[in-house]
GROMACS .gro file of C-alpha atoms in nm:
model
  390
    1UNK     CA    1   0.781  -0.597   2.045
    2UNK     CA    2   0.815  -0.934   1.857
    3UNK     CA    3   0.473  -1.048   1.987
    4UNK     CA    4   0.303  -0.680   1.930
    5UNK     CA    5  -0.040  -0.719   1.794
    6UNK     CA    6   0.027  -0.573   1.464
    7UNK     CA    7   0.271  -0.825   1.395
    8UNK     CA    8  -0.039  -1.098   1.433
    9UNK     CA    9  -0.258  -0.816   1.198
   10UNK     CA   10   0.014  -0.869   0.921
   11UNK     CA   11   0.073  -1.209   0.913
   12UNK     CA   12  -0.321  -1.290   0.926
   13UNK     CA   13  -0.325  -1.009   0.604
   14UNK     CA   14  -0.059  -1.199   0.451
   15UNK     CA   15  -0.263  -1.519   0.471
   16UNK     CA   16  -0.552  -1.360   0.349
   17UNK     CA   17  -0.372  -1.237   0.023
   18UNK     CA   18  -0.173  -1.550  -0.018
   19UNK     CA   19  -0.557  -1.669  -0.076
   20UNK     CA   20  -0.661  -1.431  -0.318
   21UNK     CA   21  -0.350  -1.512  -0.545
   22UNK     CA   22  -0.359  -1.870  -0.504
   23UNK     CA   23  -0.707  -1.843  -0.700
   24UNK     CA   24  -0.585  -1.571  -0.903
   25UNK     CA   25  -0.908  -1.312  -0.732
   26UNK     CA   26  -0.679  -1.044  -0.789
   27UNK     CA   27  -0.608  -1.104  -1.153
   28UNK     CA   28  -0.995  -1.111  -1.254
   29UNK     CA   29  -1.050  -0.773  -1.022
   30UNK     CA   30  -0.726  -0.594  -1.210
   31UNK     CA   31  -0.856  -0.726  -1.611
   32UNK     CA   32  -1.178  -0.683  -1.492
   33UNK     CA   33  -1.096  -0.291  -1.441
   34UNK     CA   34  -0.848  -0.297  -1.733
   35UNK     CA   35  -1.110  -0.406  -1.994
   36UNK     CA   36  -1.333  -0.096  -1.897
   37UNK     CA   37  -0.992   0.124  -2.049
   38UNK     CA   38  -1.106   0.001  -2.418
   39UNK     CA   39  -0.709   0.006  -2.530
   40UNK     CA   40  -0.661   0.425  -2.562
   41UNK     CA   41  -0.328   0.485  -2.416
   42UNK     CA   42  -0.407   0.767  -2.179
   43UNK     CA   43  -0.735   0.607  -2.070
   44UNK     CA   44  -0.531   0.234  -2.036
   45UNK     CA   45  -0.269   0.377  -1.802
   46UNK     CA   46  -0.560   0.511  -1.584
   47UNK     CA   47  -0.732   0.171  -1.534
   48UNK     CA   48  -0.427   0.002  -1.479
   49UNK     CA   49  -0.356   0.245  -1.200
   50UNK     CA   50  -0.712   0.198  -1.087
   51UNK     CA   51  -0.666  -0.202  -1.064
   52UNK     CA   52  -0.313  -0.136  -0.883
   53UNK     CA   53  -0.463   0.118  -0.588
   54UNK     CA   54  -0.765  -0.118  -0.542
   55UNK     CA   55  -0.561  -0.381  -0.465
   56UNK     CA   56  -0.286  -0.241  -0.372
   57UNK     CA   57  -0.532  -0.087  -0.042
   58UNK     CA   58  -0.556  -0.484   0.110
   59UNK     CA   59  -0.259  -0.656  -0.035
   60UNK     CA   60   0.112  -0.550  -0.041
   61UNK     CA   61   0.186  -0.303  -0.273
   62UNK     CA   62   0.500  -0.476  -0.390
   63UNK     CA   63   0.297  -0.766  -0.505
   64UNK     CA   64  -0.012  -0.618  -0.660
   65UNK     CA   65   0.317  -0.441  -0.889
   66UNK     CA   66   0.447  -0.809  -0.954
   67UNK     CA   67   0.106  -0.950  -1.080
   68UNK     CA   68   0.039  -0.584  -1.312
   69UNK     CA   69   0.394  -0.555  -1.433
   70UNK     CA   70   0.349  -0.850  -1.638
   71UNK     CA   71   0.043  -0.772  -1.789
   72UNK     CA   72   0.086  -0.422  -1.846
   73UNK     CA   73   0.437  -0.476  -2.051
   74UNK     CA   74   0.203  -0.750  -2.238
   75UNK     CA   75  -0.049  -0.415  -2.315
   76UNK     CA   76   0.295  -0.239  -2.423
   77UNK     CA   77   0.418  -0.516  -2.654
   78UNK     CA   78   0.027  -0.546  -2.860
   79UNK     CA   79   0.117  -0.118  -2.938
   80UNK     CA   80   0.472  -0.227  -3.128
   81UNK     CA   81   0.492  -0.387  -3.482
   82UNK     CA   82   0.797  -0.583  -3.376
   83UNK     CA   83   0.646  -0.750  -3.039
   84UNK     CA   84   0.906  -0.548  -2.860
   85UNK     CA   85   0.713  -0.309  -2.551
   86UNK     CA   86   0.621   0.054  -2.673
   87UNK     CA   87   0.887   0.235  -2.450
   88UNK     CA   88   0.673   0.545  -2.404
   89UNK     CA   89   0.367   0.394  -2.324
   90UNK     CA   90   0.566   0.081  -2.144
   91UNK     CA   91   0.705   0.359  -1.910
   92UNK     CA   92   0.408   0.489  -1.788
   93UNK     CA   93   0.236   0.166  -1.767
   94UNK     CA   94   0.511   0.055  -1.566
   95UNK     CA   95   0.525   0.405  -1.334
   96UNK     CA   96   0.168   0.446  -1.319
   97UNK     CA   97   0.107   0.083  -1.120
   98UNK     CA   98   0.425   0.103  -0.950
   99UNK     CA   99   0.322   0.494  -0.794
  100UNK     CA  100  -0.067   0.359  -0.786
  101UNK     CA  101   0.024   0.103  -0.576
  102UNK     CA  102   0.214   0.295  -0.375
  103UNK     CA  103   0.027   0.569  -0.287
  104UNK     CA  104  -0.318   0.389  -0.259
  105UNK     CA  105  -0.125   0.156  -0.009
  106UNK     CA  106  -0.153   0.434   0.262
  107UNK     CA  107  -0.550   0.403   0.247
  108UNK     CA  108  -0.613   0.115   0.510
  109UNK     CA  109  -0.378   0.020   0.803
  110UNK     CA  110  -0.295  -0.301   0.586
  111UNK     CA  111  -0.250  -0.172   0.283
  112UNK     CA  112   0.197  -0.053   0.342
  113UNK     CA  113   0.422  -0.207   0.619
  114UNK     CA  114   0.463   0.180   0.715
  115UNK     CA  115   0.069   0.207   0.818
  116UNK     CA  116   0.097  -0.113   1.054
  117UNK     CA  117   0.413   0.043   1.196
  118UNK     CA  118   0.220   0.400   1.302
  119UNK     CA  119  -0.060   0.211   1.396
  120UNK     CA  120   0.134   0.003   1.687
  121UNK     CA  121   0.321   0.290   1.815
  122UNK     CA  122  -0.036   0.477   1.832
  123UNK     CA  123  -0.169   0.206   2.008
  124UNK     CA  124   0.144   0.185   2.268
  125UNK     CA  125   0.105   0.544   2.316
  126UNK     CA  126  -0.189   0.512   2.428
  127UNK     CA  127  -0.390   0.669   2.158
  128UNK     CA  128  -0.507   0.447   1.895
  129UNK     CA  129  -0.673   0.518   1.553
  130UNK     CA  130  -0.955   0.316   1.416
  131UNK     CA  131  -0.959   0.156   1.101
  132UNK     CA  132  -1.224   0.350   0.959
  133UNK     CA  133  -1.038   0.632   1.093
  134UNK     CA  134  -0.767   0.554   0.927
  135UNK     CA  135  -0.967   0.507   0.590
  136UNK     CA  136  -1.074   0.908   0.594
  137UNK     CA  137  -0.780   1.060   0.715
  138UNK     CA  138  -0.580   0.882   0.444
  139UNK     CA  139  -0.819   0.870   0.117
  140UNK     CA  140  -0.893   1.210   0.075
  141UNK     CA  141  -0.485   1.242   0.032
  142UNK     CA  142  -0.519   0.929  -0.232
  143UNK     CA  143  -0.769   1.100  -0.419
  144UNK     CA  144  -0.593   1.384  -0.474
  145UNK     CA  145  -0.230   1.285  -0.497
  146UNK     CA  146  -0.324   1.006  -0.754
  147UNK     CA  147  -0.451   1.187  -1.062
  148UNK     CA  148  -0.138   1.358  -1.009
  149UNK     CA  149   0.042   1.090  -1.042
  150UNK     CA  150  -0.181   0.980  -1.327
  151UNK     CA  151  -0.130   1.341  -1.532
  152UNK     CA  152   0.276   1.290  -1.499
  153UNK     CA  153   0.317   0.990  -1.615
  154UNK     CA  154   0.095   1.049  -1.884
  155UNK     CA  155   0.218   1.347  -2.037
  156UNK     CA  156   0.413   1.208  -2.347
  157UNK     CA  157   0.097   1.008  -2.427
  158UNK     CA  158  -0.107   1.315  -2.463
  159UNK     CA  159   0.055   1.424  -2.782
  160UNK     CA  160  -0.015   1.098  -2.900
  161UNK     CA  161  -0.375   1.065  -3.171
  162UNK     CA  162  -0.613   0.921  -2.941
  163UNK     CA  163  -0.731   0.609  -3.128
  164UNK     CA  164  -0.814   0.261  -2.948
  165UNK     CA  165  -0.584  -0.021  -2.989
  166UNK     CA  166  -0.785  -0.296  -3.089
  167UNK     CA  167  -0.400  -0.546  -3.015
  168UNK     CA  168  -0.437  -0.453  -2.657
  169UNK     CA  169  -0.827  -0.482  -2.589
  170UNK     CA  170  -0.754  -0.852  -2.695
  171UNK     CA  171  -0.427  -0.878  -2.482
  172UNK     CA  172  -0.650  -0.846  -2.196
  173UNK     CA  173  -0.956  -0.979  -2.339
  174UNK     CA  174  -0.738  -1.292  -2.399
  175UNK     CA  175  -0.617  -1.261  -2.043
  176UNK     CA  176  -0.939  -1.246  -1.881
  177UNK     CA  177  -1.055  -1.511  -2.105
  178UNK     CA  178  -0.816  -1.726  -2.003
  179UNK     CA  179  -0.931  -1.734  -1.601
  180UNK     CA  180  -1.234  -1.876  -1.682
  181UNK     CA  181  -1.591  -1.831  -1.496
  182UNK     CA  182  -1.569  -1.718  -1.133
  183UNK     CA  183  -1.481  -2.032  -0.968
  184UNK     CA  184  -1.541  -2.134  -0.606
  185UNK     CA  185  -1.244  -2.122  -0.450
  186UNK     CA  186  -1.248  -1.711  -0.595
  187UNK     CA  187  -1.583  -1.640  -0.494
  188UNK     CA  188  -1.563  -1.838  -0.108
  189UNK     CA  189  -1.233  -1.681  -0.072
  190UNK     CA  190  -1.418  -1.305  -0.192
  191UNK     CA  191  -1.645  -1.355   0.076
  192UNK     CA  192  -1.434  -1.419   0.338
  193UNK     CA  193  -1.165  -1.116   0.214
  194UNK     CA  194  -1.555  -0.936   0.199
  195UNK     CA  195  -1.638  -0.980   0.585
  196UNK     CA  196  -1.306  -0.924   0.713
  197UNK     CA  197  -1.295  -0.598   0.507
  198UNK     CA  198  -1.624  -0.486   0.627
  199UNK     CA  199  -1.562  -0.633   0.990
  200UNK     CA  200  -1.217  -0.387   0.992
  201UNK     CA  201  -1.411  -0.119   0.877
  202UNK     CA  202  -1.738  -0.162   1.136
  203UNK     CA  203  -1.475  -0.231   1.432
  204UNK     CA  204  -1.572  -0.011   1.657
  205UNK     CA  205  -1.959  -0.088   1.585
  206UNK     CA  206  -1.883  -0.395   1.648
  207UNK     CA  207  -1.703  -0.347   2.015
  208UNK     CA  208  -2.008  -0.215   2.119
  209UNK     CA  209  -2.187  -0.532   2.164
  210UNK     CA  210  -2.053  -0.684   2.446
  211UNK     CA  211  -1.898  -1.019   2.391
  212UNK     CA  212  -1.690  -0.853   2.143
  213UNK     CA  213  -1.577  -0.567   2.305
  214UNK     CA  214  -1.192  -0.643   2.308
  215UNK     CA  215  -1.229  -0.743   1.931
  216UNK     CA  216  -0.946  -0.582   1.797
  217UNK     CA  217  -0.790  -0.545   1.383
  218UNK     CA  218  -0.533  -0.835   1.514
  219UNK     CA  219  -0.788  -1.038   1.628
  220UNK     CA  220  -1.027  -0.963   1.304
  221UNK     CA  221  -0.720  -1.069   1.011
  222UNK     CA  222  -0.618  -1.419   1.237
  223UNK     CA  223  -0.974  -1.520   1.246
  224UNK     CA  224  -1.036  -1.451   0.895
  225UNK     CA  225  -0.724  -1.641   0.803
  226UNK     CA  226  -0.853  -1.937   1.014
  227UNK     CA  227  -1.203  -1.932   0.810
  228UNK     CA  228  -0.921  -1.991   0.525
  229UNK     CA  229  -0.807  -2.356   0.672
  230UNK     CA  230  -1.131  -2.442   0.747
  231UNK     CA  231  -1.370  -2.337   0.479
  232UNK     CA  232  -1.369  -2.604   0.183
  233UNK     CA  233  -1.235  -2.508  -0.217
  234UNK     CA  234  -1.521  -2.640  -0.325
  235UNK     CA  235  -1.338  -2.862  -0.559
  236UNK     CA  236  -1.330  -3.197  -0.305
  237UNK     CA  237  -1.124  -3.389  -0.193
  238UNK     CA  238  -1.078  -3.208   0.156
  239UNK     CA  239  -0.945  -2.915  -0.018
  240UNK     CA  240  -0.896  -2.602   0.208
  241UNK     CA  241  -0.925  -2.282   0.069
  242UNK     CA  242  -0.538  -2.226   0.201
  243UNK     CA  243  -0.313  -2.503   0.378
  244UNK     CA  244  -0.013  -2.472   0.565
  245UNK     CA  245   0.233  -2.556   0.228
  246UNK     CA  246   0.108  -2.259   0.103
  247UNK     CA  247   0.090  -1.997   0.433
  248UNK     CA  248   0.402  -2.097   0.490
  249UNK     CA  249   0.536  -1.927   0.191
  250UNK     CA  250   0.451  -1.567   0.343
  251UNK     CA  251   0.664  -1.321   0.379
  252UNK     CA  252   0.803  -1.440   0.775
  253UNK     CA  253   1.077  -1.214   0.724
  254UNK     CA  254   0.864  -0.925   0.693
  255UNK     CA  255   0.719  -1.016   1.060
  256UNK     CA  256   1.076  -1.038   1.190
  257UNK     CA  257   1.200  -0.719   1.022
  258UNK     CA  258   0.855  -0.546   1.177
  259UNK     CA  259   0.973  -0.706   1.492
  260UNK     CA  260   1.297  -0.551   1.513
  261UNK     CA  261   1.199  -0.201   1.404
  262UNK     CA  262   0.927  -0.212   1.670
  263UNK     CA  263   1.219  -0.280   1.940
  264UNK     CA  264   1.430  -0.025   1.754
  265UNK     CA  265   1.162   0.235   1.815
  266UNK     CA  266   1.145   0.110   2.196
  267UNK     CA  267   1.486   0.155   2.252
  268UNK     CA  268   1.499   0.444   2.089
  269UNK     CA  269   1.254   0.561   2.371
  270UNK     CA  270   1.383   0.405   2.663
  271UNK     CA  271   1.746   0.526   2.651
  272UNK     CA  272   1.636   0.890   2.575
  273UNK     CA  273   1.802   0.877   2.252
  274UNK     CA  274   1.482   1.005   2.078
  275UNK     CA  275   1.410   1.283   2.343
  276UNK     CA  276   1.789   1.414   2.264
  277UNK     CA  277   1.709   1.469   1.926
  278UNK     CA  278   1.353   1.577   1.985
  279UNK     CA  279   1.463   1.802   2.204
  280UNK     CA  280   1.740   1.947   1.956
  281UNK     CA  281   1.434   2.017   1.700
  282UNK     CA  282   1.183   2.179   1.912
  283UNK     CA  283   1.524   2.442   2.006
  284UNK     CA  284   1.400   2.542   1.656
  285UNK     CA  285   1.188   2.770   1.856
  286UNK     CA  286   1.084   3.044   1.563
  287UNK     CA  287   0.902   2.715   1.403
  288UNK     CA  288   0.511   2.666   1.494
  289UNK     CA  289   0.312   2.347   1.459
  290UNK     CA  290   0.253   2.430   1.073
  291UNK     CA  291   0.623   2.426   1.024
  292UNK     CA  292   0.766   2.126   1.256
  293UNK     CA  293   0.471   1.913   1.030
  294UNK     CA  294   0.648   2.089   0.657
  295UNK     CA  295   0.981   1.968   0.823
  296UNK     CA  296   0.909   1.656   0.939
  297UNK     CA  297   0.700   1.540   0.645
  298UNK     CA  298   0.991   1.677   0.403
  299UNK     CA  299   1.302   1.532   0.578
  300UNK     CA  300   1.079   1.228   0.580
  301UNK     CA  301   1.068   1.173   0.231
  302UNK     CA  302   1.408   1.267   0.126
  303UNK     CA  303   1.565   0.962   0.400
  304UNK     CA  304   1.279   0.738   0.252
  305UNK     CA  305   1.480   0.796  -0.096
  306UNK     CA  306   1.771   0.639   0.002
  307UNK     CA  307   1.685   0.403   0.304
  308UNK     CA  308   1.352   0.162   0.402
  309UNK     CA  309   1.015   0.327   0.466
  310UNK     CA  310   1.006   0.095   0.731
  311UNK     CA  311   1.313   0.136   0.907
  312UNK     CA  312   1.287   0.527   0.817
  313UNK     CA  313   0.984   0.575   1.013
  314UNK     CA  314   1.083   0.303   1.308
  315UNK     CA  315   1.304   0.565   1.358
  316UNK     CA  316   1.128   0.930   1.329
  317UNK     CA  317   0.826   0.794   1.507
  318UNK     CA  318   1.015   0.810   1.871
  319UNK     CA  319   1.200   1.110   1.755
  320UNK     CA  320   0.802   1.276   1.642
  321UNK     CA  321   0.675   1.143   2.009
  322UNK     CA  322   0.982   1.348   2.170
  323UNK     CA  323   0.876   1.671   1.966
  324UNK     CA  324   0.525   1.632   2.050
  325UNK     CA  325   0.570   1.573   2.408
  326UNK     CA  326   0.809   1.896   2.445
  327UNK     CA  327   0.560   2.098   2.205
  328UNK     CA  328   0.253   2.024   2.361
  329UNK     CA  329   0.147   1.895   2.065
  330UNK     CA  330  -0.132   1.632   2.002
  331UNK     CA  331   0.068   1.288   1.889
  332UNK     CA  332  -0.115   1.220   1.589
  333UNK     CA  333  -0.055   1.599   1.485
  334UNK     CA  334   0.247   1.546   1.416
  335UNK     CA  335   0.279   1.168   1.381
  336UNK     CA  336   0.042   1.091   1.095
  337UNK     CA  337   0.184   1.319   0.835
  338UNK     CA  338   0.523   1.149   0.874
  339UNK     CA  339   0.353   0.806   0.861
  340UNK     CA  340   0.159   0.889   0.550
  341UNK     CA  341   0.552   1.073   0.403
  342UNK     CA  342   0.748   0.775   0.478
  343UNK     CA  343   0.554   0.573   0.203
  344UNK     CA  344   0.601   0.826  -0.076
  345UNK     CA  345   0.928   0.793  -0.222
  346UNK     CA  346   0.901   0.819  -0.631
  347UNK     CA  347   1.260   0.882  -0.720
  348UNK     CA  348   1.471   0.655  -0.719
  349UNK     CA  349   1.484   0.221  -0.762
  350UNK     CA  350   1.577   0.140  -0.456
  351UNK     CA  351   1.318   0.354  -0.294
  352UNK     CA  352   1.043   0.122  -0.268
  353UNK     CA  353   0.976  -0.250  -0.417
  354UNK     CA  354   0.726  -0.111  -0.639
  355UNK     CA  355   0.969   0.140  -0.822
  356UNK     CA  356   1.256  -0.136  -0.810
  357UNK     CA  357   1.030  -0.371  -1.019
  358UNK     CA  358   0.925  -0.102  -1.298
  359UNK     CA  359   1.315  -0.018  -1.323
  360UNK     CA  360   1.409  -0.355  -1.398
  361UNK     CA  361   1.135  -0.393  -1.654
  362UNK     CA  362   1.357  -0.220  -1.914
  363UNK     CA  363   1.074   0.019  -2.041
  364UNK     CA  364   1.176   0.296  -1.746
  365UNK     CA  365   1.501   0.500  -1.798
  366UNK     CA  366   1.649   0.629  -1.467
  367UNK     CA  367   1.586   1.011  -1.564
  368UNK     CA  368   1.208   0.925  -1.640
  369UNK     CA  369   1.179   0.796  -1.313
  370UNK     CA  370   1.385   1.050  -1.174
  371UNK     CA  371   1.159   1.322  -1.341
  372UNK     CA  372   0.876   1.231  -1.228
  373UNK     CA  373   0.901   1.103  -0.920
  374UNK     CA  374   1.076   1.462  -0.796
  375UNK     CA  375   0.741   1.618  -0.928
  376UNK     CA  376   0.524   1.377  -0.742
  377UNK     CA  377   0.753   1.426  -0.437
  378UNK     CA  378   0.666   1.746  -0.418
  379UNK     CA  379   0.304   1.691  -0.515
  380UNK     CA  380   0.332   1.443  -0.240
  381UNK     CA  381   0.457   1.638   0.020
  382UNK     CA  382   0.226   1.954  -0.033
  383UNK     CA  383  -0.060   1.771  -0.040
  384UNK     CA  384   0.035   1.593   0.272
  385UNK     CA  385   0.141   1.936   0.449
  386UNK     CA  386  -0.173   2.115   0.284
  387UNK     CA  387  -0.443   1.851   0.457
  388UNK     CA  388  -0.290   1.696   0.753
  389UNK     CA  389  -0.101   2.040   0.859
  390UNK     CA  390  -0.446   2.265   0.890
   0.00000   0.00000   0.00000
């Protein structure tokens, strides 16, 4: 499980957004949306959570919060006389990227740890999904479940006068000022993050022509991170558009911890551990496929609250697979919903990265978060039920 070939598809997606932030791509593409906002409150919130699910879709969601956080609490401050961050609208700046990011990290299979995770025990099951696959059983739920999110962390803003804030047009104005022209390392390196996007997407296309018919999502995110050590900055000197000082800064931990949750899950399987307790659900006999989805999806979420997405679906997945199996019931059925369920947790800090980082900005008060992020639970796990249960 340590050499599976979504650990290869992460690491190679790592590289590529280790790229995009060493030229700061992503910080254009986020002001560059942000600007469009024209400092209202309600409308600013909404573009920041725009930037934050772009990005959020192709890089980690925990870092597309880290590179926002800052800017939005900069947005915050330019609304207060004393320079300190407008707590209201700080809040659901904060909230709104942290829950964007989240939720819009479901859209690809590289956009959430959890999405590589389903995707390699699809593909060792002997039923994999495409990427573009992926892409339409997943954004349909984004579209829906993200004004949502939008509208609830927005709702103490929409008793405020809506006037435009001419401080925080020129807090990101200033920002987006201060990158400069597109350089081109940002433009090479939007290329290259360009054709491996598109190459993911035409995949299957693609295998179709014969000398790349075992070209696989693995095999499309290490190439395009190779392009990276080959393809010049553009500023001389030999520069690369990545070197090894810099890809070795990854996140190689992640890799590991994917590692052992993939053997987890195996083990899981192979000592019938998962069919015991698969086999104690489906005795649950008065439930139909409907209501083994509405069970699974909700018990889902509510672990995902208090433990790792990623070790709380290394462990349902075999558990799913047993259920299935006993049920008669297609894999993905039942699978994908809890996939898509382990990412949404809202409630609590140490949920998810992205909700630990708006908590310790100092703008988000525990029953805020707590508030809302029971609402878009809920919102969460309907909508999940309502499209992937029919």
């Amino acid at each position: 499980p340590y050499a599976d070939p979504i650990i290869f598809l992460f690491i190679g997606g790592f590289m590529l957004a280790a790229a995009v932030e060493r030229w700061r791509l992503h910080e254009r593409i986020a002001l560059s949306i942000t600007s469009l906002a024209g400092g209202r409150p309600v409308a600013l919130v909404g573009g920041f959570m725009l930037a934050a699910a772009a990005i959020s879709m192709w890089i980690s969601n925990t870092a597309t919060t880290l590179m926002l956080a800052p800017i939005a609490l900069g947005a915050a401050r330019a609304l207060s006389a004393d320079n300190k961050p407008d707590i209201v609208l700080g809040g659901a700046l904060l909230l709104g990227v942290a829950h964007a990011a989240t939720i819009a990290g479901i859209g690809t299979p590289v956009g959430s740890p959890t999405t590589l995770i389903a995707m390699g025990f699809f593909e060792r099951a002997g039923e994999p999904i495409a990427f573009t696959d992926w892409m339409a059983r997943a954004i349909p739920l984004i579209l829906v479940i993200l004004p949502i999110a939008w509208l609830l962390v927005c709702a103490p803003l929409f008793r405020r006068p809506v006037t435009a804030s001419n401080a925080v047009v020129e807090v990101i104005r200033t920002a987006l000022q201060s990158l400069g022209p597109l350089s081109k390392p940002e433009f090479r390196v939007g290329v290259i993050f360009g054709v491996v996007a598109r190459a993911w997407m035409f995949r299957v296309q693609l295998n179709e022509w014969p000398p790349l018919a075992k070209l696989g999502d693995s095999s499309i995110a290490i190439l395009g991170a190779l392009l990276l050590f080959l393809v010049p900055s553009g500023r001389g000197a030999g520069e690369k558009l990545i070197d090894w000082s810099r890809a070795e800064r990854i996140p190689w931990g992640i890799a590991i911890l994917f590692g052992g949750g993939l053997s987890l899950a195996a083990a899981m399987e192979a000592t019938g551990l998962a069919q015991w307790i698969g086999a104690w659900i489906v005795s649950l006999e008065t439930l139909s496929t409907f209501g083994l989805i509405a069970v699974l999806v909700i018990t889902t979420i509510l672990i995902s609250e208090l433990a790792s997405n990623v070790a709380t679906l290394t462990s349902m997945l075999p558990v799913v697979a047993a259920v299935a199996e006993a049920t008669g019931t297609p894999l993905q059925t039942l699978a994908f919903p809890v996939a898509i369920a382990a990412s949404f947790a809202f409630m609590l800090p140490v949920a998810t990265g992205p909700n630990a980082i708006a908590f310790s900005s100092g703008v988000v008060t525990l029953k805020r978060m707590l508030v809302i992020g029971f609402a878009l639970n809920l919102a969460a796990a309907t909508a999940i039920i309502g499209f992937l249960a029919v």
